[in-house]
Amino acid sequence: MTSSGSSSELPRKEAGVLRGHEGAVLAARFNGDGNYCLSCGKDRTLRLWNPHRGIHIKTYKAHGREVRDVHVTSDNAKICSCGGDRQVFYWDVATGRVIRKFRGHDSEVNAVKFNEYGSVVVSAGYDRSVRAWDCRSHSTEPIQIIDTFMDSVMSICLTKTEIIAGSVDATVRTFDIRIGREFVDDLKQPVNCISLSNDANCILANCLDSTLRLLDRTTGELLQQYKGHICKSYKMDCCLTNTDAHVTGGSEDGFIYFWDLVDASVVSSFRAHTSVVTSVNYHPKDCCMITSSVDGTIRIWKA
């Protein structure tokens, strides 16, 4: 672990506010190049924005309940989304049409991710399962089901060969798709979000004891813990900055925190929202971040 970059280079100035969702915004995500972002929320919609110009581009409506997560393919052509209606939706970005609905989860779906080719969607649910769906097939049956979890699965990350998932059962589980092996790291506390470092060597896990934990992805060793924020009852994102120098996450009191990766000191914290911060998402290249909140807004932060 190496840390570089001063805290003065962190995105702490509000550069814009995106309004349009009615009620809580549950996630906000940049697309692959960081020029656009997608959001979803309690109002059952997904919204596409140009956050740098503050422009709302399109609204996607078809979900019957709240939308909890959204992801876009690297070519910006397709979107996947999930939520309270137990289905995974596969959308065409340009037309706003739902191409397919994947049904199979027995309860709410918490998280979705495309693989790097945009050919498979992986979803995680309250039914204690992770499911993989083939976007190119006309079958609505999953191509893989992982159901070794003891409680709700809250968050997923994908690498070329692995599915990594964080669960309320206090584990981060890594499934090597090639050899069919499962590796389990027990964090002793419910996990509600995981993210990968940009070098893919570490997993950051947000736990419900108001602690972020950094794990070595290969060995499972606990490398560091980050504290100061409040995380006890809400699903809240966490991530590393695009240089891997800092860790960032939201708090239930509306604050955003930045920690030094190596020594875990709080290098910055500030009130970003008037309510729970549900999502933090870092720009792939620039010193820029978007956050979303139960307060109904998405905010853009720059240095």
PDB file of C-alpha atoms in Angstrom:
ATOM      1  CA  MET A   1       0.000   0.000   0.000  1.00  0.00           C
ATOM      2  CA  THR A   2       1.360   3.318  -1.043  1.00  0.00           C
ATOM      3  CA  SER A   3      -0.277   6.646  -0.431  1.00  0.00           C
ATOM      4  CA  SER A   4       0.290   9.756  -2.460  1.00  0.00           C
ATOM      5  CA  GLY A   5      -1.588  12.965  -3.089  1.00  0.00           C
ATOM      6  CA  SER A   6      -2.422  15.712  -0.636  1.00  0.00           C
ATOM      7  CA  SER A   7      -5.828  16.312   0.874  1.00  0.00           C
ATOM      8  CA  SER A   8      -5.948  19.676  -0.925  1.00  0.00           C
ATOM      9  CA  GLU A   9      -6.580  17.727  -4.135  1.00  0.00           C
ATOM     10  CA  LEU A  10      -9.813  16.197  -2.875  1.00  0.00           C
ATOM     11  CA  PRO A  11     -13.205  17.114  -4.388  1.00  0.00           C
ATOM     12  CA  ARG A  12     -14.685  19.164  -1.568  1.00  0.00           C
ATOM     13  CA  LYS A  13     -16.305  22.076  -3.430  1.00  0.00           C
ATOM     14  CA  GLU A  14     -19.883  21.647  -4.538  1.00  0.00           C
ATOM     15  CA  ALA A  15     -19.974  22.077  -8.325  1.00  0.00           C
ATOM     16  CA  GLY A  16     -23.627  21.329  -8.933  1.00  0.00           C
ATOM     17  CA  VAL A  17     -26.854  19.783  -7.694  1.00  0.00           C
ATOM     18  CA  LEU A  18     -29.039  17.447  -9.751  1.00  0.00           C
ATOM     19  CA  ARG A  19     -32.706  17.594  -8.789  1.00  0.00           C
ATOM     20  CA  GLY A  20     -35.596  15.636 -10.232  1.00  0.00           C
ATOM     21  CA  HIS A  21     -36.064  12.506  -8.177  1.00  0.00           C
ATOM     22  CA  GLU A  22     -39.114  12.520  -5.927  1.00  0.00           C
ATOM     23  CA  GLY A  23     -37.899  11.088  -2.637  1.00  0.00           C
ATOM     24  CA  ALA A  24     -34.679   9.345  -1.682  1.00  0.00           C
ATOM     25  CA  VAL A  25     -31.962   8.770  -4.279  1.00  0.00           C
ATOM     26  CA  LEU A  26     -30.546   5.318  -3.544  1.00  0.00           C
ATOM     27  CA  ALA A  27     -27.581   5.248  -5.953  1.00  0.00           C
ATOM     28  CA  ALA A  28     -25.661   7.468  -8.362  1.00  0.00           C
ATOM     29  CA  ARG A  29     -23.029   6.064 -10.715  1.00  0.00           C
ATOM     30  CA  PHE A  30     -20.695   7.557 -13.297  1.00  0.00           C
ATOM     31  CA  ASN A  31     -20.521   5.811 -16.642  1.00  0.00           C
ATOM     32  CA  GLY A  32     -17.194   4.344 -17.770  1.00  0.00           C
ATOM     33  CA  ASP A  33     -15.588   7.560 -18.985  1.00  0.00           C
ATOM     34  CA  GLY A  34     -17.134   9.810 -16.332  1.00  0.00           C
ATOM     35  CA  ASN A  35     -18.954  12.087 -18.778  1.00  0.00           C
ATOM     36  CA  TYR A  36     -22.429  11.000 -17.676  1.00  0.00           C
ATOM     37  CA  CYS A  37     -24.055   9.546 -14.612  1.00  0.00           C
ATOM     38  CA  LEU A  38     -27.084   7.439 -13.773  1.00  0.00           C
ATOM     39  CA  SER A  39     -29.204   7.634 -10.658  1.00  0.00           C
ATOM     40  CA  CYS A  40     -32.086   5.627  -9.219  1.00  0.00           C
ATOM     41  CA  GLY A  41     -34.388   5.916  -6.270  1.00  0.00           C
ATOM     42  CA  LYS A  42     -37.575   5.534  -4.287  1.00  0.00           C
ATOM     43  CA  ASP A  43     -39.626   7.130  -7.073  1.00  0.00           C
ATOM     44  CA  ARG A  44     -39.179   3.927  -9.150  1.00  0.00           C
ATOM     45  CA  THR A  45     -37.186   5.710 -11.868  1.00  0.00           C
ATOM     46  CA  LEU A  46     -33.692   5.743 -13.312  1.00  0.00           C
ATOM     47  CA  ARG A  47     -32.335   9.030 -14.591  1.00  0.00           C
ATOM     48  CA  LEU A  48     -29.498   9.781 -16.990  1.00  0.00           C
ATOM     49  CA  TRP A  49     -27.622  13.083 -16.491  1.00  0.00           C
ATOM     50  CA  ASN A  50     -24.724  15.104 -17.728  1.00  0.00           C
ATOM     51  CA  PRO A  51     -23.533  16.049 -14.228  1.00  0.00           C
ATOM     52  CA  HIS A  52     -20.839  18.453 -15.452  1.00  0.00           C
ATOM     53  CA  ARG A  53     -23.411  20.633 -17.198  1.00  0.00           C
ATOM     54  CA  GLY A  54     -26.230  19.928 -14.757  1.00  0.00           C
ATOM     55  CA  ILE A  55     -28.477  18.534 -17.494  1.00  0.00           C
ATOM     56  CA  HIS A  56     -31.126  15.836 -17.090  1.00  0.00           C
ATOM     57  CA  ILE A  57     -31.110  13.787 -20.307  1.00  0.00           C
ATOM     58  CA  LYS A  58     -33.637  10.977 -19.887  1.00  0.00           C
ATOM     59  CA  THR A  59     -35.879   9.201 -17.380  1.00  0.00           C
ATOM     60  CA  TYR A  60     -36.389   5.428 -17.480  1.00  0.00           C
ATOM     61  CA  LYS A  61     -39.672   4.134 -16.016  1.00  0.00           C
ATOM     62  CA  ALA A  62     -40.823   0.534 -15.739  1.00  0.00           C
ATOM     63  CA  HIS A  63     -39.980  -0.632 -12.213  1.00  0.00           C
ATOM     64  CA  GLY A  64     -42.937  -1.296  -9.938  1.00  0.00           C
ATOM     65  CA  ARG A  65     -41.083  -0.531  -6.729  1.00  0.00           C
ATOM     66  CA  GLU A  66     -38.042   1.474  -5.630  1.00  0.00           C
ATOM     67  CA  VAL A  67     -34.883   1.120  -7.742  1.00  0.00           C
ATOM     68  CA  ARG A  68     -31.844   0.263  -5.620  1.00  0.00           C
ATOM     69  CA  ASP A  69     -28.964  -0.030  -8.054  1.00  0.00           C
ATOM     70  CA  VAL A  70     -28.006   0.712 -11.639  1.00  0.00           C
ATOM     71  CA  HIS A  71     -25.022   0.012 -13.917  1.00  0.00           C
ATOM     72  CA  VAL A  72     -24.217   0.868 -17.534  1.00  0.00           C
ATOM     73  CA  THR A  73     -22.158  -1.049 -20.095  1.00  0.00           C
ATOM     74  CA  SER A  74     -18.760   0.306 -21.122  1.00  0.00           C
ATOM     75  CA  ASP A  75     -20.128   1.225 -24.587  1.00  0.00           C
ATOM     76  CA  ASN A  76     -22.985   3.199 -22.934  1.00  0.00           C
ATOM     77  CA  ALA A  77     -25.576   1.222 -24.921  1.00  0.00           C
ATOM     78  CA  LYS A  78     -27.297  -0.810 -22.204  1.00  0.00           C
ATOM     79  CA  ILE A  79     -28.343  -0.348 -18.565  1.00  0.00           C
ATOM     80  CA  CYS A  80     -29.183  -2.881 -15.887  1.00  0.00           C
ATOM     81  CA  SER A  81     -31.190  -2.024 -12.775  1.00  0.00           C
ATOM     82  CA  CYS A  82     -32.812  -3.725  -9.827  1.00  0.00           C
ATOM     83  CA  GLY A  83     -34.916  -3.062  -6.761  1.00  0.00           C
ATOM     84  CA  GLY A  84     -37.959  -3.831  -4.703  1.00  0.00           C
ATOM     85  CA  ASP A  85     -39.928  -5.557  -7.458  1.00  0.00           C
ATOM     86  CA  ARG A  86     -37.564  -8.565  -7.354  1.00  0.00           C
ATOM     87  CA  GLN A  87     -36.612  -8.255 -11.021  1.00  0.00           C
ATOM     88  CA  VAL A  88     -33.464  -7.324 -12.892  1.00  0.00           C
ATOM     89  CA  PHE A  89     -34.220  -4.982 -15.794  1.00  0.00           C
ATOM     90  CA  TYR A  90     -32.073  -4.813 -18.942  1.00  0.00           C
ATOM     91  CA  TRP A  91     -32.600  -1.552 -20.861  1.00  0.00           C
ATOM     92  CA  ASP A  92     -31.665   0.036 -24.153  1.00  0.00           C
ATOM     93  CA  VAL A  93     -30.160   3.439 -23.295  1.00  0.00           C
ATOM     94  CA  ALA A  94     -31.137   5.271 -26.493  1.00  0.00           C
ATOM     95  CA  THR A  95     -34.780   4.217 -26.747  1.00  0.00           C
ATOM     96  CA  GLY A  96     -35.485   3.843 -23.033  1.00  0.00           C
ATOM     97  CA  ARG A  97     -37.050   0.468 -23.783  1.00  0.00           C
ATOM     98  CA  VAL A  98     -36.814  -2.545 -21.473  1.00  0.00           C
ATOM     99  CA  ILE A  99     -35.203  -5.304 -23.549  1.00  0.00           C
ATOM    100  CA  ARG A 100     -35.652  -8.004 -20.927  1.00  0.00           C
ATOM    101  CA  LYS A 101     -36.700  -8.605 -17.337  1.00  0.00           C
ATOM    102  CA  PHE A 102     -34.840 -11.318 -15.475  1.00  0.00           C
ATOM    103  CA  ARG A 103     -37.031 -12.975 -12.849  1.00  0.00           C
ATOM    104  CA  GLY A 104     -35.821 -15.477 -10.285  1.00  0.00           C
ATOM    105  CA  HIS A 105     -34.947 -13.650  -7.084  1.00  0.00           C
ATOM    106  CA  ASP A 106     -37.465 -14.427  -4.319  1.00  0.00           C
ATOM    107  CA  SER A 107     -37.174 -11.015  -2.710  1.00  0.00           C
ATOM    108  CA  GLU A 108     -35.818  -7.498  -3.246  1.00  0.00           C
ATOM    109  CA  VAL A 109     -32.673  -7.190  -5.372  1.00  0.00           C
ATOM    110  CA  ASN A 110     -29.964  -5.000  -3.822  1.00  0.00           C
ATOM    111  CA  ALA A 111     -27.195  -4.744  -6.415  1.00  0.00           C
ATOM    112  CA  VAL A 112     -26.445  -5.278 -10.121  1.00  0.00           C
ATOM    113  CA  LYS A 113     -23.280  -5.228 -12.221  1.00  0.00           C
ATOM    114  CA  PHE A 114     -22.398  -5.965 -15.834  1.00  0.00           C
ATOM    115  CA  ASN A 115     -19.323  -8.005 -16.632  1.00  0.00           C
ATOM    116  CA  GLU A 116     -16.693  -6.093 -18.620  1.00  0.00           C
ATOM    117  CA  TYR A 117     -18.156  -7.201 -21.967  1.00  0.00           C
ATOM    118  CA  GLY A 118     -21.713  -6.207 -21.071  1.00  0.00           C
ATOM    119  CA  SER A 119     -22.858  -9.741 -21.930  1.00  0.00           C
ATOM    120  CA  VAL A 120     -23.694 -10.914 -18.393  1.00  0.00           C
ATOM    121  CA  VAL A 121     -25.510  -9.197 -15.543  1.00  0.00           C
ATOM    122  CA  VAL A 122     -24.824 -10.327 -11.987  1.00  0.00           C
ATOM    123  CA  SER A 123     -27.353  -9.510  -9.258  1.00  0.00           C
ATOM    124  CA  ALA A 124     -27.447  -9.825  -5.466  1.00  0.00           C
ATOM    125  CA  GLY A 125     -30.565 -10.133  -3.361  1.00  0.00           C
ATOM    126  CA  TYR A 126     -32.299 -10.338  -0.022  1.00  0.00           C
ATOM    127  CA  ASP A 127     -32.998 -13.993  -0.853  1.00  0.00           C
ATOM    128  CA  ARG A 128     -29.367 -14.743   0.119  1.00  0.00           C
ATOM    129  CA  SER A 129     -28.346 -15.405  -3.467  1.00  0.00           C
ATOM    130  CA  VAL A 130     -26.205 -14.033  -6.275  1.00  0.00           C
ATOM    131  CA  ARG A 131     -27.454 -14.765  -9.788  1.00  0.00           C
ATOM    132  CA  ALA A 132     -25.856 -14.351 -13.212  1.00  0.00           C
ATOM    133  CA  TRP A 133     -27.962 -13.683 -16.326  1.00  0.00           C
ATOM    134  CA  ASP A 134     -26.996 -13.944 -19.988  1.00  0.00           C
ATOM    135  CA  CYS A 135     -28.048 -10.750 -21.805  1.00  0.00           C
ATOM    136  CA  ARG A 136     -27.618 -12.338 -25.234  1.00  0.00           C
ATOM    137  CA  SER A 137     -29.861 -15.318 -24.544  1.00  0.00           C
ATOM    138  CA  HIS A 138     -33.649 -15.134 -24.760  1.00  0.00           C
ATOM    139  CA  SER A 139     -33.886 -17.338 -21.700  1.00  0.00           C
ATOM    140  CA  THR A 140     -34.924 -15.557 -18.526  1.00  0.00           C
ATOM    141  CA  GLU A 141     -33.378 -18.278 -16.364  1.00  0.00           C
ATOM    142  CA  PRO A 142     -30.084 -17.482 -14.594  1.00  0.00           C
ATOM    143  CA  ILE A 143     -26.948 -19.120 -15.963  1.00  0.00           C
ATOM    144  CA  GLN A 144     -25.523 -19.376 -12.456  1.00  0.00           C
ATOM    145  CA  ILE A 145     -26.880 -19.213  -8.900  1.00  0.00           C
ATOM    146  CA  ILE A 146     -24.663 -18.817  -5.832  1.00  0.00           C
ATOM    147  CA  ASP A 147     -26.631 -19.441  -2.644  1.00  0.00           C
ATOM    148  CA  THR A 148     -24.067 -20.188   0.035  1.00  0.00           C
ATOM    149  CA  PHE A 149     -24.828 -16.955   1.942  1.00  0.00           C
ATOM    150  CA  MET A 150     -26.545 -17.046   5.333  1.00  0.00           C
ATOM    151  CA  ASP A 151     -28.225 -13.639   4.971  1.00  0.00           C
ATOM    152  CA  SER A 152     -29.043 -10.868   2.500  1.00  0.00           C
ATOM    153  CA  VAL A 153     -26.389 -10.121  -0.162  1.00  0.00           C
ATOM    154  CA  MET A 154     -25.934  -6.362  -0.385  1.00  0.00           C
ATOM    155  CA  SER A 155     -23.164  -5.605  -2.858  1.00  0.00           C
ATOM    156  CA  ILE A 156     -21.126  -7.154  -5.671  1.00  0.00           C
ATOM    157  CA  CYS A 157     -17.873  -6.480  -7.542  1.00  0.00           C
ATOM    158  CA  LEU A 158     -16.655  -8.303 -10.633  1.00  0.00           C
ATOM    159  CA  THR A 159     -13.196  -9.014 -11.972  1.00  0.00           C
ATOM    160  CA  LYS A 160     -12.350 -10.927 -15.146  1.00  0.00           C
ATOM    161  CA  THR A 161     -12.541 -14.253 -13.311  1.00  0.00           C
ATOM    162  CA  GLU A 162     -14.305 -13.590 -10.019  1.00  0.00           C
ATOM    163  CA  ILE A 163     -17.573 -12.543  -8.455  1.00  0.00           C
ATOM    164  CA  ILE A 164     -17.016 -10.837  -5.080  1.00  0.00           C
ATOM    165  CA  ALA A 165     -20.003 -10.265  -2.808  1.00  0.00           C
ATOM    166  CA  GLY A 166     -20.622  -8.663   0.583  1.00  0.00           C
ATOM    167  CA  SER A 167     -23.397  -9.925   2.844  1.00  0.00           C
ATOM    168  CA  VAL A 168     -25.228  -9.119   6.055  1.00  0.00           C
ATOM    169  CA  ASP A 169     -23.950 -12.536   7.213  1.00  0.00           C
ATOM    170  CA  ALA A 170     -20.665 -10.648   7.900  1.00  0.00           C
ATOM    171  CA  THR A 171     -18.746 -12.229   5.039  1.00  0.00           C
ATOM    172  CA  VAL A 172     -17.090 -11.123   1.854  1.00  0.00           C
ATOM    173  CA  ARG A 173     -17.143 -14.111  -0.482  1.00  0.00           C
ATOM    174  CA  THR A 174     -15.038 -14.472  -3.601  1.00  0.00           C
ATOM    175  CA  PHE A 175     -16.104 -16.974  -6.256  1.00  0.00           C
ATOM    176  CA  ASP A 176     -13.519 -17.992  -8.810  1.00  0.00           C
ATOM    177  CA  ILE A 177     -15.689 -18.700 -11.853  1.00  0.00           C
ATOM    178  CA  ARG A 178     -12.988 -20.671 -13.693  1.00  0.00           C
ATOM    179  CA  ILE A 179     -12.397 -23.301 -11.032  1.00  0.00           C
ATOM    180  CA  GLY A 180     -15.690 -23.052  -9.155  1.00  0.00           C
ATOM    181  CA  ARG A 181     -14.049 -22.285  -5.795  1.00  0.00           C
ATOM    182  CA  GLU A 182     -15.354 -20.065  -3.039  1.00  0.00           C
ATOM    183  CA  PHE A 183     -13.138 -18.079  -0.647  1.00  0.00           C
ATOM    184  CA  VAL A 184     -14.741 -16.641   2.487  1.00  0.00           C
ATOM    185  CA  ASP A 185     -13.504 -13.717   4.594  1.00  0.00           C
ATOM    186  CA  ASP A 186     -15.402 -13.313   7.866  1.00  0.00           C
ATOM    187  CA  LEU A 187     -15.461  -9.676   9.004  1.00  0.00           C
ATOM    188  CA  LYS A 188     -17.540 -10.385  12.148  1.00  0.00           C
ATOM    189  CA  GLN A 189     -19.851  -7.469  11.263  1.00  0.00           C
ATOM    190  CA  PRO A 190     -22.657  -7.160   8.674  1.00  0.00           C
ATOM    191  CA  VAL A 191     -21.319  -5.913   5.330  1.00  0.00           C
ATOM    192  CA  ASN A 192     -23.539  -3.531   3.372  1.00  0.00           C
ATOM    193  CA  CYS A 193     -21.225  -2.393   0.576  1.00  0.00           C
ATOM    194  CA  ILE A 194     -17.958  -3.485  -1.028  1.00  0.00           C
ATOM    195  CA  SER A 195     -15.742  -1.889  -3.660  1.00  0.00           C
ATOM    196  CA  LEU A 196     -12.403  -2.706  -5.265  1.00  0.00           C
ATOM    197  CA  SER A 197      -9.313  -0.547  -5.251  1.00  0.00           C
ATOM    198  CA  ASN A 198      -8.329   0.663  -8.716  1.00  0.00           C
ATOM    199  CA  ASP A 199      -5.302  -1.632  -8.750  1.00  0.00           C
ATOM    200  CA  ALA A 200      -7.717  -4.468  -7.790  1.00  0.00           C
ATOM    201  CA  ASN A 201      -5.421  -5.587  -4.965  1.00  0.00           C
ATOM    202  CA  CYS A 202      -7.771  -4.579  -2.124  1.00  0.00           C
ATOM    203  CA  ILE A 203     -11.427  -4.877  -1.178  1.00  0.00           C
ATOM    204  CA  LEU A 204     -13.034  -2.055   0.817  1.00  0.00           C
ATOM    205  CA  ALA A 205     -16.015  -3.164   2.900  1.00  0.00           C
ATOM    206  CA  ASN A 206     -18.512  -0.903   4.645  1.00  0.00           C
ATOM    207  CA  CYS A 207     -19.752  -2.600   7.819  1.00  0.00           C
ATOM    208  CA  LEU A 208     -22.734  -1.811  10.034  1.00  0.00           C
ATOM    209  CA  ASP A 209     -20.548  -1.117  13.085  1.00  0.00           C
ATOM    210  CA  SER A 210     -19.637   2.259  11.528  1.00  0.00           C
ATOM    211  CA  THR A 211     -16.303   0.920  10.290  1.00  0.00           C
ATOM    212  CA  LEU A 212     -14.821   0.575   6.819  1.00  0.00           C
ATOM    213  CA  ARG A 213     -12.409  -2.344   6.474  1.00  0.00           C
ATOM    214  CA  LEU A 214      -9.703  -2.756   3.852  1.00  0.00           C
ATOM    215  CA  LEU A 215      -8.811  -6.347   2.941  1.00  0.00           C
ATOM    216  CA  ASP A 216      -6.005  -7.787   0.879  1.00  0.00           C
ATOM    217  CA  ARG A 217      -7.878  -9.429  -2.003  1.00  0.00           C
ATOM    218  CA  THR A 218      -5.467 -12.345  -2.287  1.00  0.00           C
ATOM    219  CA  THR A 219      -4.976 -13.277   1.366  1.00  0.00           C
ATOM    220  CA  GLY A 220      -8.037 -11.761   3.045  1.00  0.00           C
ATOM    221  CA  GLU A 221      -5.749 -10.023   5.544  1.00  0.00           C
ATOM    222  CA  LEU A 222      -7.268  -6.987   7.277  1.00  0.00           C
ATOM    223  CA  LEU A 223      -4.997  -4.123   6.209  1.00  0.00           C
ATOM    224  CA  GLN A 224      -6.725  -1.120   7.778  1.00  0.00           C
ATOM    225  CA  GLN A 225      -9.910   0.192   9.410  1.00  0.00           C
ATOM    226  CA  TYR A 226     -11.526   3.597   8.909  1.00  0.00           C
ATOM    227  CA  LYS A 227     -13.854   5.209  11.454  1.00  0.00           C
ATOM    228  CA  GLY A 228     -15.612   8.470  12.262  1.00  0.00           C
ATOM    229  CA  HIS A 229     -18.749   8.169  10.145  1.00  0.00           C
ATOM    230  CA  ILE A 230     -22.110   6.700  11.181  1.00  0.00           C
ATOM    231  CA  CYS A 231     -23.212   3.517   9.426  1.00  0.00           C
ATOM    232  CA  LYS A 232     -25.649   1.421  11.451  1.00  0.00           C
ATOM    233  CA  SER A 233     -28.844   0.846   9.503  1.00  0.00           C
ATOM    234  CA  TYR A 234     -28.578   2.103   5.905  1.00  0.00           C
ATOM    235  CA  LYS A 235     -26.925   0.711   2.808  1.00  0.00           C
ATOM    236  CA  MET A 236     -24.204   3.234   1.980  1.00  0.00           C
ATOM    237  CA  ASP A 237     -21.514   3.154  -0.673  1.00  0.00           C
ATOM    238  CA  CYS A 238     -17.799   3.427  -0.111  1.00  0.00           C
ATOM    239  CA  CYS A 239     -14.931   3.662  -2.574  1.00  0.00           C
ATOM    240  CA  LEU A 240     -11.324   4.641  -3.087  1.00  0.00           C
ATOM    241  CA  THR A 241     -10.329   7.775  -4.960  1.00  0.00           C
ATOM    242  CA  ASN A 242      -9.058   7.140  -8.491  1.00  0.00           C
ATOM    243  CA  THR A 243      -5.445   7.385  -7.305  1.00  0.00           C
ATOM    244  CA  ASP A 244      -6.068   4.871  -4.473  1.00  0.00           C
ATOM    245  CA  ALA A 245      -4.570   7.450  -2.096  1.00  0.00           C
ATOM    246  CA  HIS A 246      -7.748   8.043  -0.099  1.00  0.00           C
ATOM    247  CA  VAL A 247     -10.829   6.168   1.013  1.00  0.00           C
ATOM    248  CA  THR A 248     -14.188   7.929   0.910  1.00  0.00           C
ATOM    249  CA  GLY A 249     -17.641   7.159   2.226  1.00  0.00           C
ATOM    250  CA  GLY A 250     -20.874   8.725   3.371  1.00  0.00           C
ATOM    251  CA  SER A 251     -22.483   8.935   6.755  1.00  0.00           C
ATOM    252  CA  GLU A 252     -26.020   8.704   8.086  1.00  0.00           C
ATOM    253  CA  ASP A 253     -25.768  12.312   9.324  1.00  0.00           C
ATOM    254  CA  GLY A 254     -25.222  13.675   5.795  1.00  0.00           C
ATOM    255  CA  PHE A 255     -21.436  13.982   6.040  1.00  0.00           C
ATOM    256  CA  ILE A 256     -18.800  12.789   3.565  1.00  0.00           C
ATOM    257  CA  TYR A 257     -15.496  11.484   4.922  1.00  0.00           C
ATOM    258  CA  PHE A 258     -12.086  11.152   3.297  1.00  0.00           C
ATOM    259  CA  TRP A 259      -9.463   9.009   5.021  1.00  0.00           C
ATOM    260  CA  ASP A 260      -5.796   8.538   4.231  1.00  0.00           C
ATOM    261  CA  LEU A 261      -5.520   5.022   2.801  1.00  0.00           C
ATOM    262  CA  VAL A 262      -2.406   4.051   4.735  1.00  0.00           C
ATOM    263  CA  ASP A 263      -2.698   5.637   8.187  1.00  0.00           C
ATOM    264  CA  ALA A 264      -6.539   5.825   8.250  1.00  0.00           C
ATOM    265  CA  SER A 265      -6.584   9.411   9.519  1.00  0.00           C
ATOM    266  CA  VAL A 266      -9.601  11.531   8.576  1.00  0.00           C
ATOM    267  CA  VAL A 267      -8.133  14.083   6.171  1.00  0.00           C
ATOM    268  CA  SER A 268     -11.464  15.752   5.442  1.00  0.00           C
ATOM    269  CA  SER A 269     -15.110  15.580   6.463  1.00  0.00           C
ATOM    270  CA  PHE A 270     -17.931  17.937   5.586  1.00  0.00           C
ATOM    271  CA  ARG A 271     -21.714  18.172   5.503  1.00  0.00           C
ATOM    272  CA  ALA A 272     -22.736  17.224   1.980  1.00  0.00           C
ATOM    273  CA  HIS A 273     -26.431  16.471   2.380  1.00  0.00           C
ATOM    274  CA  THR A 274     -29.274  17.145   4.816  1.00  0.00           C
ATOM    275  CA  SER A 275     -29.913  13.421   5.294  1.00  0.00           C
ATOM    276  CA  VAL A 276     -28.289   9.988   4.886  1.00  0.00           C
ATOM    277  CA  VAL A 277     -25.645   9.780   2.142  1.00  0.00           C
ATOM    278  CA  THR A 278     -26.601   6.659   0.176  1.00  0.00           C
ATOM    279  CA  SER A 279     -23.975   6.774  -2.539  1.00  0.00           C
ATOM    280  CA  VAL A 280     -20.460   8.025  -3.234  1.00  0.00           C
ATOM    281  CA  ASN A 281     -19.007   7.467  -6.688  1.00  0.00           C
ATOM    282  CA  TYR A 282     -15.617   8.693  -7.870  1.00  0.00           C
ATOM    283  CA  HIS A 283     -14.817   9.912 -11.371  1.00  0.00           C
ATOM    284  CA  PRO A 284     -12.551   7.454 -13.259  1.00  0.00           C
ATOM    285  CA  LYS A 285      -9.937  10.092 -14.146  1.00  0.00           C
ATOM    286  CA  ASP A 286     -10.645  13.535 -12.702  1.00  0.00           C
ATOM    287  CA  CYS A 287     -10.736  14.925  -9.189  1.00  0.00           C
ATOM    288  CA  CYS A 288     -14.511  14.733  -9.084  1.00  0.00           C
ATOM    289  CA  MET A 289     -17.149  12.806  -7.171  1.00  0.00           C
ATOM    290  CA  ILE A 290     -20.923  12.433  -7.141  1.00  0.00           C
ATOM    291  CA  THR A 291     -22.970  11.726  -4.028  1.00  0.00           C
ATOM    292  CA  SER A 292     -26.639  10.912  -3.528  1.00  0.00           C
ATOM    293  CA  SER A 293     -28.889  11.083  -0.525  1.00  0.00           C
ATOM    294  CA  VAL A 294     -32.207  10.346   1.105  1.00  0.00           C
ATOM    295  CA  ASP A 295     -32.654  14.155   0.815  1.00  0.00           C
ATOM    296  CA  GLY A 296     -33.547  13.619  -2.880  1.00  0.00           C
ATOM    297  CA  THR A 297     -30.490  15.256  -4.420  1.00  0.00           C
ATOM    298  CA  ILE A 298     -27.378  14.202  -6.313  1.00  0.00           C
ATOM    299  CA  ARG A 299     -24.407  16.506  -5.774  1.00  0.00           C
ATOM    300  CA  ILE A 300     -21.260  16.949  -7.823  1.00  0.00           C
ATOM    301  CA  TRP A 301     -18.004  17.712  -6.012  1.00  0.00           C
ATOM    302  CA  LYS A 302     -14.780  19.032  -7.509  1.00  0.00           C
ATOM    303  CA  ALA A 303     -11.470  20.237  -6.162  1.00  0.00           C
TER     304      ALA A 303
END
